[in-house]
PDB file of C-alpha atoms in Angstrom:
ATOM      1  CA  MET A 109     110.276 110.042  77.478  1.00 53.00           C
ATOM      2  CA  SER A 110     112.487 112.660  79.851  1.00 54.00           C
ATOM      3  CA  ARG A 111     111.990 111.742  83.244  1.00 67.00           C
ATOM      4  CA  PRO A 112     111.107 114.012  86.001  1.00 71.00           C
ATOM      5  CA  SER A 113     114.645 115.652  87.738  1.00 71.00           C
ATOM      6  CA  ARG A 114     116.097 114.838  91.031  1.00 78.00           C
ATOM      7  CA  THR A 115     115.308 118.594  91.208  1.00 83.00           C
ATOM      8  CA  THR A 116     111.545 118.064  91.092  1.00 84.00           C
ATOM      9  CA  ASP A 117     111.067 115.446  93.414  1.00 86.00           C
ATOM     10  CA  VAL A 118     113.364 117.803  96.573  1.00 91.00           C
ATOM     11  CA  VAL A 119     111.351 121.186  95.563  1.00 93.00           C
ATOM     12  CA  GLN A 120     108.531 118.674  96.160  1.00 94.00           C
ATOM     13  CA  ARG A 121     109.302 117.457  99.470  1.00 95.00           C
ATOM     14  CA  ALA A 122     110.344 121.471 100.674  1.00 96.00           C
ATOM     15  CA  ILE A 123     107.296 122.195  99.315  1.00 96.00           C
ATOM     16  CA  ASP A 124     105.294 118.555 101.951  1.00 97.00           C
ATOM     17  CA  VAL A 125     107.006 119.646 104.223  1.00 97.00           C
ATOM     18  CA  ALA A 126     106.163 122.955 104.345  1.00 97.00           C
ATOM     19  CA  VAL A 127     102.152 122.734 103.827  1.00 96.00           C
ATOM     20  CA  ALA A 128     101.607 118.999 106.076  1.00 97.00           C
ATOM     21  CA  ALA A 129     103.450 121.452 109.121  1.00 97.00           C
ATOM     22  CA  THR A 130     101.536 124.717 108.419  1.00 97.00           C
ATOM     23  CA  GLY A 131      98.654 121.892 108.131  1.00 96.00           C
ATOM     24  CA  LEU A 132      99.039 120.446 111.467  1.00 96.00           C
ATOM     25  CA  VAL A 133      98.547 123.486 113.051  1.00 97.00           C
ATOM     26  CA  VAL A 134      96.148 125.387 111.467  1.00 97.00           C
ATOM     27  CA  LEU A 135      93.527 122.952 110.669  1.00 95.00           C
ATOM     28  CA  SER A 136      94.337 121.623 114.643  1.00 96.00           C
ATOM     29  CA  PRO A 137      90.693 122.659 115.620  1.00 96.00           C
ATOM     30  CA  VAL A 138      89.043 120.739 112.748  1.00 95.00           C
ATOM     31  CA  MET A 139      90.503 117.907 114.342  1.00 96.00           C
ATOM     32  CA  ALA A 140      90.190 117.791 117.618  1.00 96.00           C
ATOM     33  CA  GLY A 141      86.267 118.631 116.689  1.00 95.00           C
ATOM     34  CA  VAL A 142      86.313 115.039 114.555  1.00 94.00           C
ATOM     35  CA  ALA A 143      88.463 113.257 117.095  1.00 94.00           C
ATOM     36  CA  VAL A 144      85.758 114.093 119.171  1.00 94.00           C
ATOM     37  CA  ALA A 145      82.578 113.252 117.788  1.00 91.00           C
ATOM     38  CA  VAL A 146      84.950 109.910 116.372  1.00 91.00           C
ATOM     39  CA  GLY A 147      85.257 108.953 119.953  1.00 89.00           C
ATOM     40  CA  ALA A 148      81.308 109.862 121.075  1.00 88.00           C
ATOM     41  CA  ARG A 149      80.092 107.542 118.311  1.00 85.00           C
ATOM     42  CA  LEU A 150      82.728 104.461 117.762  1.00 81.00           C
ATOM     43  CA  GLY A 151      84.685 104.753 121.041  1.00 81.00           C
ATOM     44  CA  ARG A 152      88.450 104.631 120.753  1.00 85.00           C
ATOM     45  CA  PRO A 153      90.436 104.273 119.831  1.00 90.00           C
ATOM     46  CA  VAL A 154      89.801 107.620 117.631  1.00 92.00           C
ATOM     47  CA  LEU A 155      92.687 106.873 115.467  1.00 93.00           C
ATOM     48  CA  PHE A 156      93.189 104.166 112.370  1.00 91.00           C
ATOM     49  CA  ARG A 157      97.009 103.072 112.290  1.00 94.00           C
ATOM     50  CA  GLN A 158      97.717  99.632 109.236  1.00 94.00           C
ATOM     51  CA  PRO A 159     100.785  99.244 107.561  1.00 96.00           C
ATOM     52  CA  ARG A 160     100.556 100.682 104.168  1.00 97.00           C
ATOM     53  CA  PRO A 161     103.618 100.183 101.125  1.00 97.00           C
ATOM     54  CA  GLY A 162     105.514 103.739 101.118  1.00 97.00           C
ATOM     55  CA  LEU A 163     108.273 104.192  98.792  1.00 96.00           C
ATOM     56  CA  HIS A 164     109.793 101.187  97.004  1.00 96.00           C
ATOM     57  CA  GLY A 165     107.043  99.469  98.833  1.00 95.00           C
ATOM     58  CA  ARG A 166     109.004  99.857 102.402  1.00 96.00           C
ATOM     59  CA  PRO A 167     105.704  99.458 105.100  1.00 97.00           C
ATOM     60  CA  PHE A 168     105.028 102.684 107.304  1.00 97.00           C
ATOM     61  CA  THR A 169     102.226 103.123 108.967  1.00 97.00           C
ATOM     62  CA  LEU A 170      99.088 104.838 108.087  1.00 96.00           C
ATOM     63  CA  VAL A 171      96.799 106.700 110.620  1.00 96.00           C
ATOM     64  CA  LYS A 172      93.929 108.319 109.815  1.00 94.00           C
ATOM     65  CA  PHE A 173      90.580 108.716 111.804  1.00 93.00           C
ATOM     66  CA  ARG A 174      88.127 105.693 112.119  1.00 88.00           C
ATOM     67  CA  THR A 175      84.886 105.378 110.144  1.00 84.00           C
ATOM     68  CA  MET A 176      84.266 101.997 111.182  1.00 78.00           C
ATOM     69  CA  ARG A 177      82.717 100.103 113.776  1.00 70.00           C
ATOM     70  CA  ASP A 178      85.104  97.639 114.401  1.00 63.00           C
ATOM     71  CA  VAL A 179      84.503  93.191 113.093  1.00 55.00           C
ATOM     72  CA  ASP A 180      81.277  91.639 115.077  1.00 53.00           C
ATOM     73  CA  GLU A 181      80.253  89.101 113.774  1.00 53.00           C
ATOM     74  CA  ARG A 182      77.330  88.577 116.287  1.00 63.00           C
ATOM     75  CA  ARG A 183      76.094  91.855 115.310  1.00 60.00           C
ATOM     76  CA  GLY A 184      76.251  91.192 111.776  1.00 51.00           C
ATOM     77  CA  LEU A 185      79.458  93.625 111.456  1.00 53.00           C
ATOM     78  CA  VAL A 186      81.697  92.114 109.054  1.00 45.00           C
ATOM     79  CA  SER A 187      81.578  93.942 106.184  1.00 54.00           C
ATOM     80  CA  ASP A 188      82.936  97.397 104.965  1.00 55.00           C
ATOM     81  CA  GLY A 189      79.106  98.556 103.873  1.00 56.00           C
ATOM     82  CA  ASP A 190      77.636  97.171 107.645  1.00 62.00           C
ATOM     83  CA  ARG A 191      80.628  98.467 109.614  1.00 65.00           C
ATOM     84  CA  LEU A 192      80.725 102.381 107.693  1.00 73.00           C
ATOM     85  CA  THR A 193      78.716 104.292 109.952  1.00 77.00           C
ATOM     86  CA  GLY A 194      76.775 107.560 108.888  1.00 76.00           C
ATOM     87  CA  LEU A 195      79.977 110.066 110.767  1.00 82.00           C
ATOM     88  CA  GLY A 196      82.335 108.025 109.242  1.00 79.00           C
ATOM     89  CA  ARG A 197      80.480 107.869 105.247  1.00 83.00           C
ATOM     90  CA  VAL A 198      80.855 112.220 106.229  1.00 84.00           C
ATOM     91  CA  LEU A 199      83.662 111.821 107.142  1.00 86.00           C
ATOM     92  CA  ARG A 200      84.800 110.351 103.992  1.00 83.00           C
ATOM     93  CA  THR A 201      82.961 111.941 101.482  1.00 82.00           C
ATOM     94  CA  PHE A 202      84.701 115.154 102.509  1.00 83.00           C
ATOM     95  CA  SER A 203      88.087 113.605 103.288  1.00 85.00           C
ATOM     96  CA  LEU A 204      88.031 114.895 106.677  1.00 91.00           C
ATOM     97  CA  ASP A 205      89.399 110.767 107.829  1.00 91.00           C
ATOM     98  CA  GLU A 206      92.657 111.667 105.952  1.00 92.00           C
ATOM     99  CA  LEU A 207      93.525 115.039 107.843  1.00 95.00           C
ATOM    100  CA  PRO A 208      96.233 112.779 110.324  1.00 95.00           C
ATOM    101  CA  THR A 209      97.921 111.689 107.044  1.00 96.00           C
ATOM    102  CA  LEU A 210      99.486 115.257 107.140  1.00 97.00           C
ATOM    103  CA  TRP A 211     101.867 114.106 109.935  1.00 96.00           C
ATOM    104  CA  ASN A 212     102.453 110.774 108.086  1.00 97.00           C
ATOM    105  CA  VAL A 213     103.672 113.507 105.569  1.00 98.00           C
ATOM    106  CA  LEU A 214     105.509 115.217 107.878  1.00 97.00           C
ATOM    107  CA  ARG A 215     107.425 112.208 107.949  1.00 96.00           C
ATOM    108  CA  GLY A 216     108.455 112.033 104.868  1.00 96.00           C
ATOM    109  CA  GLU A 217     106.260 108.627 104.604  1.00 97.00           C
ATOM    110  CA  MET A 218     103.791 110.624 102.013  1.00 97.00           C
ATOM    111  CA  SER A 219     103.561 113.622  99.460  1.00 97.00           C
ATOM    112  CA  LEU A 220     100.886 115.933  99.111  1.00 96.00           C
ATOM    113  CA  VAL A 221     100.422 114.420  95.860  1.00 97.00           C
ATOM    114  CA  GLY A 222     101.156 110.478  94.944  1.00 96.00           C
ATOM    115  CA  PRO A 223      99.669 107.188  93.741  1.00 96.00           C
ATOM    116  CA  ARG A 224      97.492 106.715  97.361  1.00 94.00           C
ATOM    117  CA  PRO A 225      99.237 103.966  99.327  1.00 95.00           C
ATOM    118  CA  LEU A 226      96.632 100.915  99.315  1.00 94.00           C
ATOM    119  CA  LEU A 227      97.096  97.462 101.133  1.00 94.00           C
ATOM    120  CA  MET A 228     100.125  94.949 101.805  1.00 95.00           C
ATOM    121  CA  ARG A 229      98.666  92.301 100.339  1.00 94.00           C
ATOM    122  CA  TYR A 230      98.866  94.245  97.350  1.00 95.00           C
ATOM    123  CA  LEU A 231     102.225  94.190  96.708  1.00 95.00           C
ATOM    124  CA  ASP A 232     102.432  90.785  94.956  1.00 94.00           C
ATOM    125  CA  LEU A 233      99.232  90.522  93.391  1.00 94.00           C
ATOM    126  CA  TYR A 234     101.193  93.202  90.700  1.00 95.00           C
ATOM    127  CA  THR A 235     102.120  93.320  87.730  1.00 95.00           C
ATOM    128  CA  PRO A 236     106.044  94.063  86.955  1.00 95.00           C
ATOM    129  CA  GLU A 237     104.265  97.727  85.973  1.00 96.00           C
ATOM    130  CA  GLN A 238     101.837  98.520  88.403  1.00 95.00           C
ATOM    131  CA  ALA A 239     104.287  97.767  90.742  1.00 96.00           C
ATOM    132  CA  ARG A 240     106.360 100.489  89.203  1.00 96.00           C
ATOM    133  CA  ARG A 241     103.690 102.705  91.420  1.00 96.00           C
ATOM    134  CA  HIS A 242     105.782 102.620  94.827  1.00 97.00           C
ATOM    135  CA  GLU A 243     109.153 104.706  92.723  1.00 95.00           C
ATOM    136  CA  VAL A 244     107.543 107.328  94.114  1.00 95.00           C
ATOM    137  CA  ARG A 245     106.176 108.252  98.233  1.00 96.00           C
ATOM    138  CA  PRO A 246     102.333 107.527  98.629  1.00 97.00           C
ATOM    139  CA  GLY A 247     100.405 110.795  97.923  1.00 96.00           C
ATOM    140  CA  VAL A 248      97.189 112.093 100.958  1.00 95.00           C
ATOM    141  CA  THR A 249      95.422 112.639  97.163  1.00 93.00           C
ATOM    142  CA  GLY A 250      96.519 111.703  93.180  1.00 93.00           C
ATOM    143  CA  LEU A 251      96.058 111.477  89.903  1.00 93.00           C
ATOM    144  CA  ALA A 252      93.664 108.503  90.376  1.00 90.00           C
ATOM    145  CA  GLN A 253      91.706 110.424  93.345  1.00 87.00           C
ATOM    146  CA  VAL A 254      90.699 113.226  90.665  1.00 88.00           C
ATOM    147  CA  SER A 255      90.195 111.057  87.820  1.00 86.00           C
ATOM    148  CA  GLY A 256      87.591 108.980  89.321  1.00 75.00           C
ATOM    149  CA  ARG A 257      88.471 107.932  93.318  1.00 66.00           C
ATOM    150  CA  ASN A 258      86.928 105.149  93.906  1.00 66.00           C
ATOM    151  CA  ALA A 259      84.552 104.227  90.934  1.00 72.00           C
ATOM    152  CA  LEU A 260      87.480 103.495  88.726  1.00 81.00           C
ATOM    153  CA  SER A 261      88.330 100.091  87.927  1.00 86.00           C
ATOM    154  CA  TRP A 262      91.620  98.575  90.182  1.00 91.00           C
ATOM    155  CA  GLU A 263      93.389  98.346  86.374  1.00 92.00           C
ATOM    156  CA  ASP A 264      92.521 101.602  85.003  1.00 92.00           C
ATOM    157  CA  ARG A 265      93.391 103.240  88.562  1.00 93.00           C
ATOM    158  CA  LEU A 266      96.817 101.374  88.499  1.00 95.00           C
ATOM    159  CA  ALA A 267      97.308 102.515  85.290  1.00 95.00           C
ATOM    160  CA  ILE A 268      96.595 106.299  86.162  1.00 95.00           C
ATOM    161  CA  ASP A 269      99.268 106.113  89.282  1.00 96.00           C
ATOM    162  CA  VAL A 270     102.169 104.602  86.785  1.00 96.00           C
ATOM    163  CA  TRP A 271     101.168 107.466  84.128  1.00 96.00           C
ATOM    164  CA  TYR A 272     101.473 110.207  87.105  1.00 96.00           C
ATOM    165  CA  VAL A 273     105.313 108.161  88.128  1.00 95.00           C
ATOM    166  CA  ASP A 274     106.312 109.402  84.652  1.00 94.00           C
ATOM    167  CA  HIS A 275     104.652 112.327  84.283  1.00 93.00           C
ATOM    168  CA  ARG A 276     105.312 113.846  87.275  1.00 93.00           C
ATOM    169  CA  SER A 277     105.558 118.013  88.065  1.00 93.00           C
ATOM    170  CA  LEU A 278     104.933 120.738  90.240  1.00 93.00           C
ATOM    171  CA  ALA A 279     102.425 122.242  87.730  1.00 94.00           C
ATOM    172  CA  LEU A 280     100.600 118.659  87.376  1.00 95.00           C
ATOM    173  CA  ASN A 281     100.522 118.601  91.703  1.00 95.00           C
ATOM    174  CA  VAL A 282      99.322 121.724  91.794  1.00 94.00           C
ATOM    175  CA  ARG A 283      96.180 121.019  88.868  1.00 95.00           C
ATOM    176  CA  ILE A 284      95.978 117.810  90.898  1.00 95.00           C
ATOM    177  CA  ILE A 285      95.462 119.408  94.112  1.00 93.00           C
ATOM    178  CA  VAL A 286      93.017 121.949  92.629  1.00 93.00           C
ATOM    179  CA  ARG A 287      91.404 119.274  91.256  1.00 91.00           C
ATOM    180  CA  THR A 288      91.061 117.131  94.831  1.00 89.00           C
ATOM    181  CA  ALA A 289      88.938 119.993  95.838  1.00 86.00           C
ATOM    182  CA  LEU A 290      86.749 120.412  93.059  1.00 85.00           C
ATOM    183  CA  THR A 291      86.190 116.801  93.222  1.00 80.00           C
ATOM    184  CA  LEU A 292      85.181 116.814  96.949  1.00 77.00           C
ATOM    185  CA  LEU A 293      82.810 119.274  96.541  1.00 76.00           C
ATOM    186  CA  ARG A 294      81.001 117.388  94.034  1.00 73.00           C
ATOM    187  CA  ARG A 295      81.138 114.359  96.041  1.00 63.00           C
ATOM    188  CA  GLU A 296      82.391 112.399  92.528  1.00 59.00           C
ATOM    189  CA  GLY A 297      83.852 108.741  92.593  1.00 52.00           C
ATOM    190  CA  ILE A 298      83.126 108.766  96.575  1.00 50.00           C
ATOM    191  CA  SER A 299      82.915 104.464  96.004  1.00 49.00           C
ATOM    192  CA  ALA A 300      82.689 102.868  93.376  1.00 48.00           C
ATOM    193  CA  PRO A 301      79.553 101.025  91.953  1.00 49.00           C
ATOM    194  CA  GLY A 302      77.561  98.408  93.954  1.00 44.00           C
ATOM    195  CA  GLU A 303      80.207  99.085  97.331  1.00 46.00           C
ATOM    196  CA  SER A 304      80.843 101.168  99.728  1.00 46.00           C
ATOM    197  CA  THR A 305      83.983 101.756  99.171  1.00 58.00           C
ATOM    198  CA  MET A 306      86.484  99.464  97.055  1.00 70.00           C
ATOM    199  CA  PRO A 307      86.285  96.005  96.398  1.00 79.00           C
ATOM    200  CA  GLU A 308      89.149  93.722  97.043  1.00 84.00           C
ATOM    201  CA  PHE A 309      91.744  93.895  94.027  1.00 87.00           C
ATOM    202  CA  THR A 310      92.425  90.244  93.163  1.00 86.00           C
ATOM    203  CA  GLY A 311      94.973  91.124  90.344  1.00 85.00           C
ATOM    204  CA  THR A 312      95.051  91.629  86.550  1.00 76.00           C
ATOM    205  CA  VAL A 313      94.042  89.542  84.037  1.00 59.00           C
ATOM    206  CA  GLN A 314      96.561  88.864  81.838  1.00 56.00           C
ATOM    207  CA  PRO A 315      95.583  87.664  77.974  1.00 48.00           C
ATOM    208  CA  GLY A 316      95.272  84.129  77.619  1.00 46.00           C
ATOM    209  CA  LYS A 317      95.835  83.884  81.600  1.00 45.00           C
ATOM    210  CA  GLY A 318      94.001  83.776  84.817  1.00 40.00           C
ATOM    211  CA  PRO A 319      94.070  86.638  87.529  1.00 39.00           C
ATOM    212  CA  GLU A 320      97.959  87.688  88.748  1.00 39.00           C
ATOM    213  CA  VAL A 321      98.100  86.052  91.867  1.00 35.00           C
ATOM    214  CA  ALA A 322     100.572  85.012  94.733  1.00 30.00           C
TER     215      ALA A 322
END
């Protein structure tokens, strides 16, 4: 199997910079409106910041709009379902909470298209094959997001991420972006069945073994 060329990655990075810079300017009124709404409904901070694994698993700080209340056991705000607000659901449905990640793209920590950046604590849970998803920059959107989004099982989602790493191309990225727009309009795969978001990844069960855990 031929691997994607270095030229593909260089051109993709140039596209990332141009689109992210333009998007931050053009969408600034929308982002300002979302920031005001989040501040009024959830208070400060307006932005959610969290370390996530980037290229080769190196951590970077992901920036998004807040969609959840803080954990408060006294008020019963513990699970994602409890903490996710009505405003948060709307922002997630249309991915408006993701707009600040264009800053991550501009900084070179993310790409417009690639495997989604998951949690740092998952790094030790991946099989060697699943860990290959970190051979490219994480993306604002990705093939898994347009192939079922959070409705996919973890095994299917990670397998799709690795397939993307081996088959990525500019043409594929364009198709993914178009399909992302259609997925958002159809509101498909916003959460896993029976979940408010996505269940915790606990490792992949191998034949004859238990889950891969640290």
